[in-house]
Short mmCIF file of C-alpha atoms in Angstrom, two decimals:
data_model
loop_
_atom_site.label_atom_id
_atom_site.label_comp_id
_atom_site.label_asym_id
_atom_site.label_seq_id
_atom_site.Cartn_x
_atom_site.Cartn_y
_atom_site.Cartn_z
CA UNK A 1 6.18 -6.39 -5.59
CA UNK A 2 7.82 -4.95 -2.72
CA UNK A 3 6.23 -2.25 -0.50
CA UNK A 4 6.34 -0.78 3.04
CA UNK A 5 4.25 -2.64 5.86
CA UNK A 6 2.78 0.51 7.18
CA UNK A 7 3.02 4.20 7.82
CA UNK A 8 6.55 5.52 8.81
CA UNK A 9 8.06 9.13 9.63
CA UNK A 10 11.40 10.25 10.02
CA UNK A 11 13.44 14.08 10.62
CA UNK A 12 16.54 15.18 9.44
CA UNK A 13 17.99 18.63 9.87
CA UNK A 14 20.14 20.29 7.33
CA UNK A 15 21.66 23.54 8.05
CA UNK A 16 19.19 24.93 9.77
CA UNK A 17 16.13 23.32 7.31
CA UNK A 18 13.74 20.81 8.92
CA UNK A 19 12.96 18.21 6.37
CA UNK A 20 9.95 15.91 7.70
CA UNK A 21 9.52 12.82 5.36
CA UNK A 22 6.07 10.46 5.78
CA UNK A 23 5.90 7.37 4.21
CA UNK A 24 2.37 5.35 3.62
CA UNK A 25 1.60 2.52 1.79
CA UNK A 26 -1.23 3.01 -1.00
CA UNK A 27 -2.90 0.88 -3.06
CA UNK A 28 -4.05 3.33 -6.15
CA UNK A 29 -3.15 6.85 -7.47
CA UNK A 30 -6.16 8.47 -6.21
CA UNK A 31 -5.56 6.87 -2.38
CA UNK A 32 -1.79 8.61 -2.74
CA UNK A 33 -3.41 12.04 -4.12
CA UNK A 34 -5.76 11.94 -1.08
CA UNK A 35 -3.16 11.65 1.00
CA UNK A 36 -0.81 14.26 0.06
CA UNK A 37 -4.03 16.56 -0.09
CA UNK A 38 -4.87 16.04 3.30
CA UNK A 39 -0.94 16.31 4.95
CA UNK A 40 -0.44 19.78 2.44
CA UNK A 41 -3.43 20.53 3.75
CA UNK A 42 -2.82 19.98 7.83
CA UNK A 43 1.17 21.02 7.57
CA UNK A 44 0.07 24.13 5.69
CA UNK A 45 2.56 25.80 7.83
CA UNK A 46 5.61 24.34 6.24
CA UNK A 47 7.47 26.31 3.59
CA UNK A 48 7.20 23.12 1.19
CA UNK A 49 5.32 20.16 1.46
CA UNK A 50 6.74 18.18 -1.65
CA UNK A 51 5.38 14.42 -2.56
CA UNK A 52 6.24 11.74 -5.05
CA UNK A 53 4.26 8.52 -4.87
CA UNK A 54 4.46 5.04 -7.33
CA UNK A 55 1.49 2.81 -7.49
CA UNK A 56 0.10 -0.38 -9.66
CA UNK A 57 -1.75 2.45 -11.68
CA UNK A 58 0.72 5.99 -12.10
CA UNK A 59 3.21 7.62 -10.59
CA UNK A 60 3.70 11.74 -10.07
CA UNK A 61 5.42 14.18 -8.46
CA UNK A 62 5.35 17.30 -7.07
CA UNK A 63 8.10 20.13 -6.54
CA UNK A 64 5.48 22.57 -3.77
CA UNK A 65 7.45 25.69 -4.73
CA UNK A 66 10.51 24.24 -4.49
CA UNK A 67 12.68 24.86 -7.79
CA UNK A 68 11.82 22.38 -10.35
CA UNK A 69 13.12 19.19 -10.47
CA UNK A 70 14.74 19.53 -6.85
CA UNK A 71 12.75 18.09 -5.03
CA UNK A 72 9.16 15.20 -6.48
CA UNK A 73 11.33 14.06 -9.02
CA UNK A 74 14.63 12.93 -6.60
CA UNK A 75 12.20 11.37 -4.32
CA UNK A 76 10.31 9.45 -6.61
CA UNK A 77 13.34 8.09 -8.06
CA UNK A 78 14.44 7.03 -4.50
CA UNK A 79 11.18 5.50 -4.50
CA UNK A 80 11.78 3.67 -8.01
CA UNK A 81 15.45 2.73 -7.24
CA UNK A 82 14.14 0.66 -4.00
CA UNK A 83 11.57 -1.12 -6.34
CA UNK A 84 9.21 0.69 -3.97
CA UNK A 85 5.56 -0.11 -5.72
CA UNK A 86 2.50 1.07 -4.20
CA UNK A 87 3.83 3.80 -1.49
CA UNK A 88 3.62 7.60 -1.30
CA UNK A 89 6.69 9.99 0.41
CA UNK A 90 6.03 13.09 1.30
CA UNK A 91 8.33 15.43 2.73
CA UNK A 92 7.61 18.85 4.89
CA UNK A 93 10.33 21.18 4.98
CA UNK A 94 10.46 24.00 7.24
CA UNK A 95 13.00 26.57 5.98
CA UNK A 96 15.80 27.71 8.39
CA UNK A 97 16.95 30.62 6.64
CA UNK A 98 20.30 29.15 4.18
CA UNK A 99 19.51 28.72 1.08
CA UNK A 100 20.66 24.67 -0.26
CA UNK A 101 21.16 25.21 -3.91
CA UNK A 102 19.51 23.15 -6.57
CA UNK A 103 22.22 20.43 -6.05
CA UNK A 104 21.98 20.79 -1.90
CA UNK A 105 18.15 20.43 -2.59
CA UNK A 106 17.75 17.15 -4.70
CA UNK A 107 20.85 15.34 -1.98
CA UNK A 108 18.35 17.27 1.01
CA UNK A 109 15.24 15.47 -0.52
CA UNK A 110 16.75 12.35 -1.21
CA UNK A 111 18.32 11.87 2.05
CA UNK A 112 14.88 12.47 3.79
CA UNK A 113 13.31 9.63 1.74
CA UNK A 114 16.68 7.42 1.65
CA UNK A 115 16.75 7.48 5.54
CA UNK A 116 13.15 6.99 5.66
CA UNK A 117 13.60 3.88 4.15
CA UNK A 118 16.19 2.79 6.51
CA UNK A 119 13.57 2.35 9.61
CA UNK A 120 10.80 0.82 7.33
CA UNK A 121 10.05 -2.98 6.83
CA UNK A 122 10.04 -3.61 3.46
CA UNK A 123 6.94 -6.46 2.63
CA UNK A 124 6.99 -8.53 -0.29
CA UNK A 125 2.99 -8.22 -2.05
CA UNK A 126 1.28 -9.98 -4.73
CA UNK A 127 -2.13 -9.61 -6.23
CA UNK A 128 -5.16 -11.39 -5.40
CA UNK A 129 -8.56 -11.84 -6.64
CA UNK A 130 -11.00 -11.71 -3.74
CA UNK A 131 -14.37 -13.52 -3.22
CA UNK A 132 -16.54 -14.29 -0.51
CA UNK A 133 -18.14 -17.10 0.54
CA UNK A 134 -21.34 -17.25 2.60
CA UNK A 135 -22.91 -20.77 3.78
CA UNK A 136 -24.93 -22.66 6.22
CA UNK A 137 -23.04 -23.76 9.48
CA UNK A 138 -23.28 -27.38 8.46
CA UNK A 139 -20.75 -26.93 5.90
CA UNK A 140 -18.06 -25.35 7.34
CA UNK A 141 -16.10 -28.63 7.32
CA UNK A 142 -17.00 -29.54 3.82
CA UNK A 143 -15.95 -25.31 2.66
CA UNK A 144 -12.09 -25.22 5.23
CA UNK A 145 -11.83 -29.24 3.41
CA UNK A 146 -12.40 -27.70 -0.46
CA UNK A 147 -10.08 -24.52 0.13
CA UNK A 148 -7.33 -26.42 1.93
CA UNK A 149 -7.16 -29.21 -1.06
CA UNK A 150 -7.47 -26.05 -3.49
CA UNK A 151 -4.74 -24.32 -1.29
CA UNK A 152 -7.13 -21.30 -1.43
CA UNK A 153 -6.26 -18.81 1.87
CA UNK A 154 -9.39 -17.80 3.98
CA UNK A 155 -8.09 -14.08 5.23
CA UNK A 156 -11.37 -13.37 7.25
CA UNK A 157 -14.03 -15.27 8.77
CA UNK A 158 -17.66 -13.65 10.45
CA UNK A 159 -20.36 -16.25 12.10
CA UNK A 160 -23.75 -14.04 11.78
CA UNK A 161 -27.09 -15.77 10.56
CA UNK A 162 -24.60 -17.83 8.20
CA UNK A 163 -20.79 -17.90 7.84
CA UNK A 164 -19.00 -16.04 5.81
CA UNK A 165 -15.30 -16.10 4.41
CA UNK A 166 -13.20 -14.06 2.54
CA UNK A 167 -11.04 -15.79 0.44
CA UNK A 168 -7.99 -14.85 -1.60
CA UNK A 169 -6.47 -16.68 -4.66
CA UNK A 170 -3.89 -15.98 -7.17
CA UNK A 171 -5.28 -18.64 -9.27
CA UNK A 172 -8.98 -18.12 -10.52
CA UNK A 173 -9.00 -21.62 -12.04
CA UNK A 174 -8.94 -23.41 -8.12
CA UNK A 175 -11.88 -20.95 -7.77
CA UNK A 176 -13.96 -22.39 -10.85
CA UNK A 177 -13.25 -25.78 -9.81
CA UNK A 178 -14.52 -24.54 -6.56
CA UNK A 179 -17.55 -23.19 -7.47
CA UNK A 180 -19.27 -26.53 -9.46
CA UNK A 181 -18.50 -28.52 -6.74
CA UNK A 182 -20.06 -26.12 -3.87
CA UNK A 183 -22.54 -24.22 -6.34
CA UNK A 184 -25.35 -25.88 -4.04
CA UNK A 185 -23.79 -25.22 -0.52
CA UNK A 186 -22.29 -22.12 -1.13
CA UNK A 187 -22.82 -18.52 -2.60
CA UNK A 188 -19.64 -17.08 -4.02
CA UNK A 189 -19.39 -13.44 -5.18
CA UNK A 190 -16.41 -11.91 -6.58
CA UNK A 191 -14.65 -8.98 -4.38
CA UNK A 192 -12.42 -7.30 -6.83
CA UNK A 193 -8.57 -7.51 -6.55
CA UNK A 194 -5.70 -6.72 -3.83
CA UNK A 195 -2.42 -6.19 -3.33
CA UNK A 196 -1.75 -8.27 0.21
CA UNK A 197 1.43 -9.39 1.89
CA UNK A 198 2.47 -12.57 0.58
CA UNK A 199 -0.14 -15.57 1.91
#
């Protein structure tokens, strides 16, 4: 799944019009609603503030006022046409006083995203189950040993009372095998699951 690395903006001016596109990478619908809540909400200035986003669990759009289908719809298929998963555009136009058309719209809307795109690194993502794993200091060799031969990434580490690792796999099976041989050493609890960039 391909996605952007982090949050990008970009400007374009059309005949007078500001068009203002953000870019942010989400993980679920509600994280891309939240987000276009809270830039409507701080650009509440603009004439339009118009969003499309396309995440692991829905996609949407939203036209602001502008004429239907002119504006969220274009953008999200930008979004769609880049195999852009798990990102939210949303862009703020600030009317200059000529009127686009419906045809001058969905190009205006399009181009904001398209060059958007243009500045952002693209990251390859895959899923992950999570888990944590908290033991006594004496083990550490024994654990990094186990997840190495299981090819199991660590992507955190914290060295409190015990040690504690977060650990992501795309393969729950090297985790099972994991967990009978350490049951004694080691508490494992499962974290849920992630989109991260490729380990």
């Amino acid at each position: 799944m391909k996605t952007i690395d982090k949050f990008y903006q970009n400007q374009i001016d059309i005949k007078k019009s500001q068009f203002i596109c953000r870019l942010y990478p989400v993980q679920t619908e509600k994280e891309a609603k939240e987000i276009i809540a809270k830039i409507s909400e701080e650009f509440k200035d603009a004439t339009h503030n118009c969003s499309a986003y396309y995440v692991s669990d829905g996609e949407g759009y939203d036209d602001d006022g502008e004429p239907g289908g002119t504006a969220g719809r274009p953008m999200l298929n930008v979004l769609k046409k880049n195999e852009l998963q798990n990102s939210v555009a949303i862009v703020t136009r600030y009317f200059g006083g000529i009127k686009l058309g419906a045809g001058g719209l969905v190009r205006a809307y399009s181009k904001s995203v398209l060059e958007t795109l243009a500045i952002a690194e693209i990251v390859e993502m895959e899923k992950y189950e999570l888990f944590s794993f908290t033991f006594d200091y004496p083990h550490i060799k024994l654990v990094d040993s186990d997840l190495r031969a299981q090819k199991i990434d660590i992507i955190d580490k914290s060295y409190d009372a015990n040690v504690t690792y977060i650990v992501a796999t795309e393969n729950k099976e090297r985790l099972d095998n994991l967990k009978e041989k350490l049951a004694k050493e080691v508490k494992i609890d499962y974290l849920g699951n992630k989109y991260l960039k490729k380990l």
